[in-house]
PDB file of C-alpha atoms in Angstrom:
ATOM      1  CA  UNK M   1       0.000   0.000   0.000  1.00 60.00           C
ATOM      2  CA  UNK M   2       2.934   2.780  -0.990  1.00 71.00           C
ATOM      3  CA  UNK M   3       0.929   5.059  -3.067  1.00 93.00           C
ATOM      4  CA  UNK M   4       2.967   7.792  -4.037  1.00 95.00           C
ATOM      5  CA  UNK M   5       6.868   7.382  -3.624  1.00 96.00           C
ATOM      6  CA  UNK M   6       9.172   9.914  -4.030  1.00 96.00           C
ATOM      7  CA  UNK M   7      13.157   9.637  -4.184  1.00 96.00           C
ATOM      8  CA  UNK M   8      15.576  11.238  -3.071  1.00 96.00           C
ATOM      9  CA  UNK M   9      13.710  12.597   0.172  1.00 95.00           C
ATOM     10  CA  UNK M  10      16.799  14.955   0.671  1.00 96.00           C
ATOM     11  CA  UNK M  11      19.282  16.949  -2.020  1.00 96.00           C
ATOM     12  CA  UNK M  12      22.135  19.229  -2.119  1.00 97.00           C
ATOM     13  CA  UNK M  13      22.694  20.066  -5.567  1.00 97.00           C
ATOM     14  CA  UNK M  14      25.923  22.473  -6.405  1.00 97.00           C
ATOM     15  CA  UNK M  15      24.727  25.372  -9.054  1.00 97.00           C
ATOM     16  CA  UNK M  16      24.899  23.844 -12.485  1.00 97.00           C
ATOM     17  CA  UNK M  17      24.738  20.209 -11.134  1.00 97.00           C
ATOM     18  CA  UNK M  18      22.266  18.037 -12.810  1.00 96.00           C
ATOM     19  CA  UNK M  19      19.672  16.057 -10.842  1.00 95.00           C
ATOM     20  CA  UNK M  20      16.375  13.865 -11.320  1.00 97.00           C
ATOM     21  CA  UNK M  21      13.559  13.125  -8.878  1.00 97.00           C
ATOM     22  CA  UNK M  22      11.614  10.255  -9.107  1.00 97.00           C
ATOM     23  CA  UNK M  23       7.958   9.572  -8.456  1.00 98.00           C
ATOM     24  CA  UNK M  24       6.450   6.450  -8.539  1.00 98.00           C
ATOM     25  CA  UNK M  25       2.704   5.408  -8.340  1.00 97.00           C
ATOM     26  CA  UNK M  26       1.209   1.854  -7.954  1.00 96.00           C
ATOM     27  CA  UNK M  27      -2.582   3.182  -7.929  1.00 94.00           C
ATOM     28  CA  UNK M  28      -2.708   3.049 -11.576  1.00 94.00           C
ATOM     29  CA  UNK M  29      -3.388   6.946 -12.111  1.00 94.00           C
ATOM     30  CA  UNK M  30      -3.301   8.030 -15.542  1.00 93.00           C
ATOM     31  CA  UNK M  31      -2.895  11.941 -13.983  1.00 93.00           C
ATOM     32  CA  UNK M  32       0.432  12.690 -12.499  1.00 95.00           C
ATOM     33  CA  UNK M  33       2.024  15.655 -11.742  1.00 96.00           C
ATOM     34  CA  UNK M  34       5.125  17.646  -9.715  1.00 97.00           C
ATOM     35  CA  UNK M  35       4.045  20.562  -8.016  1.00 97.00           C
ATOM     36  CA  UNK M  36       6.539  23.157  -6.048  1.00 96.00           C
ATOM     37  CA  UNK M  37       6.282  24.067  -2.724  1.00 94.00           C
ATOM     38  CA  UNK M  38       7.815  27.384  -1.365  1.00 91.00           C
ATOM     39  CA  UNK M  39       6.895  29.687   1.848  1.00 83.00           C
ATOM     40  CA  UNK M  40       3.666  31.725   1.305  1.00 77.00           C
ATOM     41  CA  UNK M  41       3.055  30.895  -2.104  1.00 82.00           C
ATOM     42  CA  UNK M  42       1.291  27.479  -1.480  1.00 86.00           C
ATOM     43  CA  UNK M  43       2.242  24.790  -4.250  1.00 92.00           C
ATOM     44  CA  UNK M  44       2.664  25.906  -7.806  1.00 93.00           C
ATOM     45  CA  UNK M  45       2.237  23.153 -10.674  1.00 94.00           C
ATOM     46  CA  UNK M  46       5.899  22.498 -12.482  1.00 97.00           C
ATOM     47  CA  UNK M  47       4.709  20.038 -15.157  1.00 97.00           C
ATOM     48  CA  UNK M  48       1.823  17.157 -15.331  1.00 95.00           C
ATOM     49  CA  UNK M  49       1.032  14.880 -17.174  1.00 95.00           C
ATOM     50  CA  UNK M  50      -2.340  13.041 -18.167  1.00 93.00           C
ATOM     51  CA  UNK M  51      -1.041   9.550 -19.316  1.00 93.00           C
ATOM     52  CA  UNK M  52       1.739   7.455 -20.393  1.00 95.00           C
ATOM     53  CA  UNK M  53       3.828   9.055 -22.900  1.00 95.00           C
ATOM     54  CA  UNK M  54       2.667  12.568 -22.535  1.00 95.00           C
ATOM     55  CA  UNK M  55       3.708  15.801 -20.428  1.00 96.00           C
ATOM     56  CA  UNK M  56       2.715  19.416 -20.779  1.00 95.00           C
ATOM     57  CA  UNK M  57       3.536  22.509 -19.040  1.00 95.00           C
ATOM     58  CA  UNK M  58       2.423  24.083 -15.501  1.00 93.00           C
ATOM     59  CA  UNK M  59       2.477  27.575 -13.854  1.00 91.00           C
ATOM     60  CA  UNK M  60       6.048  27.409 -13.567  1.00 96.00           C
ATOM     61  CA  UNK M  61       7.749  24.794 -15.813  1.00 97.00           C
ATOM     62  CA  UNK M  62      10.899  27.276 -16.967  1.00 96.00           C
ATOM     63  CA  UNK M  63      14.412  25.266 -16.142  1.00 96.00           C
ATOM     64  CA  UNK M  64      12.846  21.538 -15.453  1.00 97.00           C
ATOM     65  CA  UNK M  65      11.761  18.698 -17.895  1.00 97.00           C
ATOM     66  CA  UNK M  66       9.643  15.654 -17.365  1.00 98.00           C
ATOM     67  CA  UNK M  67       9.158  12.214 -18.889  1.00 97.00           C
ATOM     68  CA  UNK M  68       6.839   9.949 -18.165  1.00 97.00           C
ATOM     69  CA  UNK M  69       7.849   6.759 -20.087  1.00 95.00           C
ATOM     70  CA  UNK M  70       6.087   3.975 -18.050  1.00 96.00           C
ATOM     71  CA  UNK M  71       2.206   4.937 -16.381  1.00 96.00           C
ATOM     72  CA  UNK M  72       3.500   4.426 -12.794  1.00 97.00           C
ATOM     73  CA  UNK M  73       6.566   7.010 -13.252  1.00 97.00           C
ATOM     74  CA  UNK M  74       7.309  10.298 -13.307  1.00 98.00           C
ATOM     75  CA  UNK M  75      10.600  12.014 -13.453  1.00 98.00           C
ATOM     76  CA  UNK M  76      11.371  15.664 -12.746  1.00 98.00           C
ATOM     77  CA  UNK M  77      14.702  16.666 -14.216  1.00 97.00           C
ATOM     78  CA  UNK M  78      16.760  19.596 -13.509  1.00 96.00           C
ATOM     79  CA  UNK M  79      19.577  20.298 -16.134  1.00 92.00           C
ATOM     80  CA  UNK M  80      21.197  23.091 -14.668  1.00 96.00           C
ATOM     81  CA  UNK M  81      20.370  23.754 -10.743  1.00 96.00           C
ATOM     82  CA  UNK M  82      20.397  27.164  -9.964  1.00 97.00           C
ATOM     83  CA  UNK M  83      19.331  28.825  -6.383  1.00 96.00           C
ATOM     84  CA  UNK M  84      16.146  29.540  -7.440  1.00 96.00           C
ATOM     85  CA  UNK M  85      15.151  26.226  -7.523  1.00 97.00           C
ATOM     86  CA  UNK M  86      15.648  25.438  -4.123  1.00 97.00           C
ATOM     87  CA  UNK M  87      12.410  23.978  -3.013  1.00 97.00           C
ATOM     88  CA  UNK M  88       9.981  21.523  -1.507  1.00 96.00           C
ATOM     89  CA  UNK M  89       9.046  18.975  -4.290  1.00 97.00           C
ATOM     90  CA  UNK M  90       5.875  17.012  -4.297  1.00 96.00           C
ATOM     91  CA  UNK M  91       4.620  14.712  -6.637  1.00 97.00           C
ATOM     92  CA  UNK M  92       0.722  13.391  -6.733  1.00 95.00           C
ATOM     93  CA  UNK M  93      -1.016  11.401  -9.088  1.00 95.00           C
ATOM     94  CA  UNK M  94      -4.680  11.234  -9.601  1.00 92.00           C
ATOM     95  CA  UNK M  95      -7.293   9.034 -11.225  1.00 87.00           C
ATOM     96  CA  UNK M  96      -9.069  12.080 -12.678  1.00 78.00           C
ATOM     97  CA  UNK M  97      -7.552  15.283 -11.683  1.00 62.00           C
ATOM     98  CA  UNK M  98     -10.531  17.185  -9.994  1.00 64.00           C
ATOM     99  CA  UNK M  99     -10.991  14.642  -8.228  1.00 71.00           C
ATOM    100  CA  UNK M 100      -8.324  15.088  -5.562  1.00 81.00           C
ATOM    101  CA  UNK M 101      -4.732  14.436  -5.210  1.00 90.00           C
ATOM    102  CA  UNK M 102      -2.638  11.834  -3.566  1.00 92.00           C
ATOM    103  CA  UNK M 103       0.477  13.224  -2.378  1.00 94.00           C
ATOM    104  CA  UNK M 104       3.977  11.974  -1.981  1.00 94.00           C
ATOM    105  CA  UNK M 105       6.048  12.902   0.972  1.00 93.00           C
ATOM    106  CA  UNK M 106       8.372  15.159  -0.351  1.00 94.00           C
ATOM    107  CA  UNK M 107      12.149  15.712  -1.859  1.00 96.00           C
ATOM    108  CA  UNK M 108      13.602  18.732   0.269  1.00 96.00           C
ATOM    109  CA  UNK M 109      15.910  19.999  -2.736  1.00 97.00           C
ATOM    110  CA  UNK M 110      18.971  22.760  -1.675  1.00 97.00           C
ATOM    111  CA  UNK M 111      21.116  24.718  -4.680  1.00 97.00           C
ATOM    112  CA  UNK M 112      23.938  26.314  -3.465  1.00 97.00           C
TER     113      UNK M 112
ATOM    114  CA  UNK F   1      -7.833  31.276 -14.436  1.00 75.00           C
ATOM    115  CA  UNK F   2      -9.191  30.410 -11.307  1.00 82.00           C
ATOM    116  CA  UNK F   3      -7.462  31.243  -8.076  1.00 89.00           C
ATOM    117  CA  UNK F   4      -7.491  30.815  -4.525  1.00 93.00           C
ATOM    118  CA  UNK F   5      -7.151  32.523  -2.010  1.00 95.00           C
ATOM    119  CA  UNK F   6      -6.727  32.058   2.245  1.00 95.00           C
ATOM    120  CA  UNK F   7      -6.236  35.854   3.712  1.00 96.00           C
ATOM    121  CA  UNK F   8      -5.314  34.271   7.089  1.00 95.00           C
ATOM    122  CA  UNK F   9      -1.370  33.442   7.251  1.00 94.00           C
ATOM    123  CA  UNK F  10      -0.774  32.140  10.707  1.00 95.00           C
ATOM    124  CA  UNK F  11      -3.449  31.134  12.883  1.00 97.00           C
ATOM    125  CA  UNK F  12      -3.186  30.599  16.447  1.00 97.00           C
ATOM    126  CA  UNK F  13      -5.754  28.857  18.378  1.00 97.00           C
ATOM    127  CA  UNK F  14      -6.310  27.892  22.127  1.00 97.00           C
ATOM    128  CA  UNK F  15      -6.729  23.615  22.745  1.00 97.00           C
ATOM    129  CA  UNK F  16     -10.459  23.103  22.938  1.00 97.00           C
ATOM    130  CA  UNK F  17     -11.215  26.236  20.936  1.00 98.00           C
ATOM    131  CA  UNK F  18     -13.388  26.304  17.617  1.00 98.00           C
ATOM    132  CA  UNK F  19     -11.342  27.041  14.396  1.00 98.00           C
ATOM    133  CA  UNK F  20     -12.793  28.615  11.103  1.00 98.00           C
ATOM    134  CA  UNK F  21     -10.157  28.623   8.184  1.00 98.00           C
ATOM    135  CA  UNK F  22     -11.387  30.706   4.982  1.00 98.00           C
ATOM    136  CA  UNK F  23     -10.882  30.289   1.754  1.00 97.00           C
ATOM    137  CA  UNK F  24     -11.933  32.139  -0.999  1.00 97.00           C
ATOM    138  CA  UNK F  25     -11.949  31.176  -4.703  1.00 95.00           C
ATOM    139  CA  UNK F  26     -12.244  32.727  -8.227  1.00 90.00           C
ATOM    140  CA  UNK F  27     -13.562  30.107 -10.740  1.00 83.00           C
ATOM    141  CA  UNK F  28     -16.596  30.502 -13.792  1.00 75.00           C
ATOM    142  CA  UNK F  29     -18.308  27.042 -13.340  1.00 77.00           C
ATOM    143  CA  UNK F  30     -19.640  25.159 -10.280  1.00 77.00           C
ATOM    144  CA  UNK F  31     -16.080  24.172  -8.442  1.00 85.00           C
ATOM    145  CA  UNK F  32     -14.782  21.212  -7.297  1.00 90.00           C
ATOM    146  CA  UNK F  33     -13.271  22.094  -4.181  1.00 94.00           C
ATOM    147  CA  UNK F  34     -11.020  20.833  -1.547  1.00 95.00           C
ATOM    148  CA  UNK F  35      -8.685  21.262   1.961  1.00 97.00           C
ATOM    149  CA  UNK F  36      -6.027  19.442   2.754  1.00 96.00           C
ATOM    150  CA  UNK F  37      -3.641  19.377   5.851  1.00 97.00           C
ATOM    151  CA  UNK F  38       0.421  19.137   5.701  1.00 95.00           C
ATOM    152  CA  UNK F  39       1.790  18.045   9.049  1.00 92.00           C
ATOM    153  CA  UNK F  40       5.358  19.878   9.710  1.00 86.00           C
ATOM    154  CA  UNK F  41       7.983  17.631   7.073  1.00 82.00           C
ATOM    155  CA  UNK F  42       5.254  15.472   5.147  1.00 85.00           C
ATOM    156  CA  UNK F  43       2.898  15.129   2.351  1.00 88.00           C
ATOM    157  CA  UNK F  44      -0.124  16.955   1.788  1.00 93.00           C
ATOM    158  CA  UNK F  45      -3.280  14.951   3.481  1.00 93.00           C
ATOM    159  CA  UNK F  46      -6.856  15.355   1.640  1.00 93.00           C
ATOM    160  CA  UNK F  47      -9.457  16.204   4.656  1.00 96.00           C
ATOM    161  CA  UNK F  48     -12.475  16.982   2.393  1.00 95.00           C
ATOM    162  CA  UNK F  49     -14.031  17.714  -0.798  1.00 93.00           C
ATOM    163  CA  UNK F  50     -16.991  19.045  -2.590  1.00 93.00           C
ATOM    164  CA  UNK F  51     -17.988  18.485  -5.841  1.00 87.00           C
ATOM    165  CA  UNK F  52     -21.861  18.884  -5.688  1.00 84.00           C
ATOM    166  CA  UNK F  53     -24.899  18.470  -2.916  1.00 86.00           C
ATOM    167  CA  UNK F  54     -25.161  18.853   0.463  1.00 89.00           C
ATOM    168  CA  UNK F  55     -23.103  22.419   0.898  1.00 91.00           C
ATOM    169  CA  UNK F  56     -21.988  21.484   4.365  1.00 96.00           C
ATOM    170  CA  UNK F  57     -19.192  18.551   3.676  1.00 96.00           C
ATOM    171  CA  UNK F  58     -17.726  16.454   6.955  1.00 97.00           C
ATOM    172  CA  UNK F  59     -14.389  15.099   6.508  1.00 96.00           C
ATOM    173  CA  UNK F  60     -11.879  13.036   8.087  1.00 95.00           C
ATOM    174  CA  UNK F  61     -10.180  14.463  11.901  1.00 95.00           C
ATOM    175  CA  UNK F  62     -13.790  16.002  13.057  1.00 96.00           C
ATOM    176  CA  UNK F  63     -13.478  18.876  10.560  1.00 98.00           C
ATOM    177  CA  UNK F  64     -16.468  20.403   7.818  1.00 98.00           C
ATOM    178  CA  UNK F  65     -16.489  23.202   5.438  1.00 98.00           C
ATOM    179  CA  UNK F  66     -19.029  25.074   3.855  1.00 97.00           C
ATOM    180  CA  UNK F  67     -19.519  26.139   0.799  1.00 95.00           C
ATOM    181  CA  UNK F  68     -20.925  29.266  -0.323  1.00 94.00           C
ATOM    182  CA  UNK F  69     -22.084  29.817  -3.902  1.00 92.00           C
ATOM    183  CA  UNK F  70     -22.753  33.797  -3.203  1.00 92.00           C
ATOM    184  CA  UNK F  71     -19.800  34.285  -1.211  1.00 94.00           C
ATOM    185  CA  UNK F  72     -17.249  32.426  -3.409  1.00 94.00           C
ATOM    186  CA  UNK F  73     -15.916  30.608  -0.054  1.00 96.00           C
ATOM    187  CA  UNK F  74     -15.334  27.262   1.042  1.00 97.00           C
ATOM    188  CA  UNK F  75     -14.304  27.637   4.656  1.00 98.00           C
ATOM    189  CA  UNK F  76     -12.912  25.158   7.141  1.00 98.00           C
ATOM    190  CA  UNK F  77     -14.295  24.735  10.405  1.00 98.00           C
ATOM    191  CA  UNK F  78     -13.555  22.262  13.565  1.00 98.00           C
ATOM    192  CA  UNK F  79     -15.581  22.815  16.770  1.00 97.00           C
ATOM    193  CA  UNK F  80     -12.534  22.008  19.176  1.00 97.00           C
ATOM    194  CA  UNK F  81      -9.208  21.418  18.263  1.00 97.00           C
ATOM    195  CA  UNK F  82      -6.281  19.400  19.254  1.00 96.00           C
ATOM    196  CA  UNK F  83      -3.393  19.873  19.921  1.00 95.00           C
ATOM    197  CA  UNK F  84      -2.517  17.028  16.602  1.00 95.00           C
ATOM    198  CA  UNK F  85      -4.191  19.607  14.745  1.00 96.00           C
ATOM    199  CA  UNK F  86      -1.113  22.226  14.395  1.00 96.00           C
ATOM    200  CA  UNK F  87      -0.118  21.940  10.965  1.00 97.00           C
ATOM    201  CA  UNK F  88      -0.858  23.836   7.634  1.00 96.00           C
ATOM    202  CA  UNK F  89      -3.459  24.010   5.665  1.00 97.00           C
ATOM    203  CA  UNK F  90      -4.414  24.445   2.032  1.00 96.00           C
ATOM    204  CA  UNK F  91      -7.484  25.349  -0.115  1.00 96.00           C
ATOM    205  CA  UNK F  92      -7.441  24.434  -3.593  1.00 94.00           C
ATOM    206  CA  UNK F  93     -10.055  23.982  -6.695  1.00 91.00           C
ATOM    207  CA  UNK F  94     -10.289  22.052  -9.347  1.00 88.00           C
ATOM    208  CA  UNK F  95     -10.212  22.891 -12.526  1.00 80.00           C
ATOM    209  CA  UNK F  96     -12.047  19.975 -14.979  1.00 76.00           C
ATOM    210  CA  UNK F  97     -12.746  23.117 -17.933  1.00 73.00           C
ATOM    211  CA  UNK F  98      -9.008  22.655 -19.000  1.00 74.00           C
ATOM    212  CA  UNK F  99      -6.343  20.280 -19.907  1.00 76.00           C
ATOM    213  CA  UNK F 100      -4.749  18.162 -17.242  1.00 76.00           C
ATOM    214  CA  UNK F 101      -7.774  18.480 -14.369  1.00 81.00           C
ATOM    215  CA  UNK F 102      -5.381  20.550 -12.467  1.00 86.00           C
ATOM    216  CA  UNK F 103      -5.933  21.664  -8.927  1.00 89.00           C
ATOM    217  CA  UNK F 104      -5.098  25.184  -8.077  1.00 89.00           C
ATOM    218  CA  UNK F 105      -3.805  25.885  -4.212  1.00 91.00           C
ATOM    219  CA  UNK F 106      -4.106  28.858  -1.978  1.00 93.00           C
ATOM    220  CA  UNK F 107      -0.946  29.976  -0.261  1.00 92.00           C
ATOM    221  CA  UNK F 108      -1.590  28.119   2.605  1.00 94.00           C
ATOM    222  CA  UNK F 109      -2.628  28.657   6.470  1.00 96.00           C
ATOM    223  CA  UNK F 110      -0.347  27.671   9.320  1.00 96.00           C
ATOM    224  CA  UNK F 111      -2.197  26.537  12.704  1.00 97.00           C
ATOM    225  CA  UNK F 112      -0.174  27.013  15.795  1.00 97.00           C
ATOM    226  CA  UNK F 113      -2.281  25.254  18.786  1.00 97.00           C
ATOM    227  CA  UNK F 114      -1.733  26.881  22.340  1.00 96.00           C
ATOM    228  CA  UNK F 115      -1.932  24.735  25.414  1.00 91.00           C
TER     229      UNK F 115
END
């Protein structure tokens, strides 16, 4: 009963370094998506994605790509960290979006 | 677009005392709606919904919201709280009009519980 599994749950990331997060879904959710989370602005939508093989763009998708190769996975890349993308991460996956959410737990990502 | 917003930052509320959360949202069509609770270092925790119906919606923990077609406001509510209940809380709609059935989040409102 995992749900919504996110890896790495921690990051430093150098500027410039290259990274990818992970999420992973066994609920069979064609709706996935990676949201950011910063302090007083709530969570703002990076990227989504609406089945197997597709991705589009969020509120804020400047500097990150996604791929979403296989329905239970989601990856978040980030080719070039800079400071500005320090962050709280969260993935979530849905069966049909408006619906509601689940959640991962988090990847607490630092740039320096 | 629709939006979201919670006007109340920080919150801070005596054990045993009521608590009323608002939320306020901008959207053309009949909303889907929701709150949902982030304890300090996890994931985000879905407490209740409303899609259509009965306007007042129970959830899970002992809390309800409301929602208010003239007032554009789905506000939390819990008639005594805990002291489990510090944590932060987020308003959000959904948006089934365009691509992706995205949910959009208010900035969030932090619940410190007094003893």
């Amino acid at each position: 009963n995992a749900g919504v599994t996110q890896t790495p749950k921690f990051r430093v990331l150098k500027t410039g370094q290259s990274m990818t997060l992970l999420c992973a879904q066994d609920m069979n959710h064609e709706y996935m998506y990676w949201y950011r989370q910063d302090p007083g602005m709530g969570l703002r939508l990076i990227h989504y994605s609406v089945g197997e093989g597709t991705t589009a763009k969020g509120e804020v998708p400047d500097g990150y790509n996604v791929s979403r190769l296989k329905k239970q996975n989601f990856l978040l890349g980030l080719e070039s960290a800079a400071p500005s993308q320090t962050s709280v991460y969260f993935c979530a996956s849905s069966y049909s979006g408006t619906r509601g959410y689940t959640f991962g737990s988090g990847t607490r990502l630092t740039v320096v | 677009a629709q939006s979201v917003t919670q006007p109340d930052i920080h919150i801070t509320v005596s054990e045993g005392a009521s608590l009323e959360l608002r939320c306020n949202y901008s959207y053309g069509a009949t909303p889907y709606l929701f709150w949902y609770v982030q304890s300090p270092g996890q994931g985000l925790q879905l407490l209740l919904k409303y899609f259509s119906g009965d306007t007042l919606v129970q959830g899970i923990k002992g809390f309800e919201a409301e929602f208010k077609r003239s007032q554009s406001s789905f506000n939390l509510r819990k008639p005594s709280v805990h002291w489990s209940d510090a944590a932060e809380y987020f308003c959000a709609v959904g948006d089934y009009e365009a691509a992706g059935n995205k949910l959009t989040f208010g900035g969030g409102t932090r619940v410190l519980v007094k003893p």
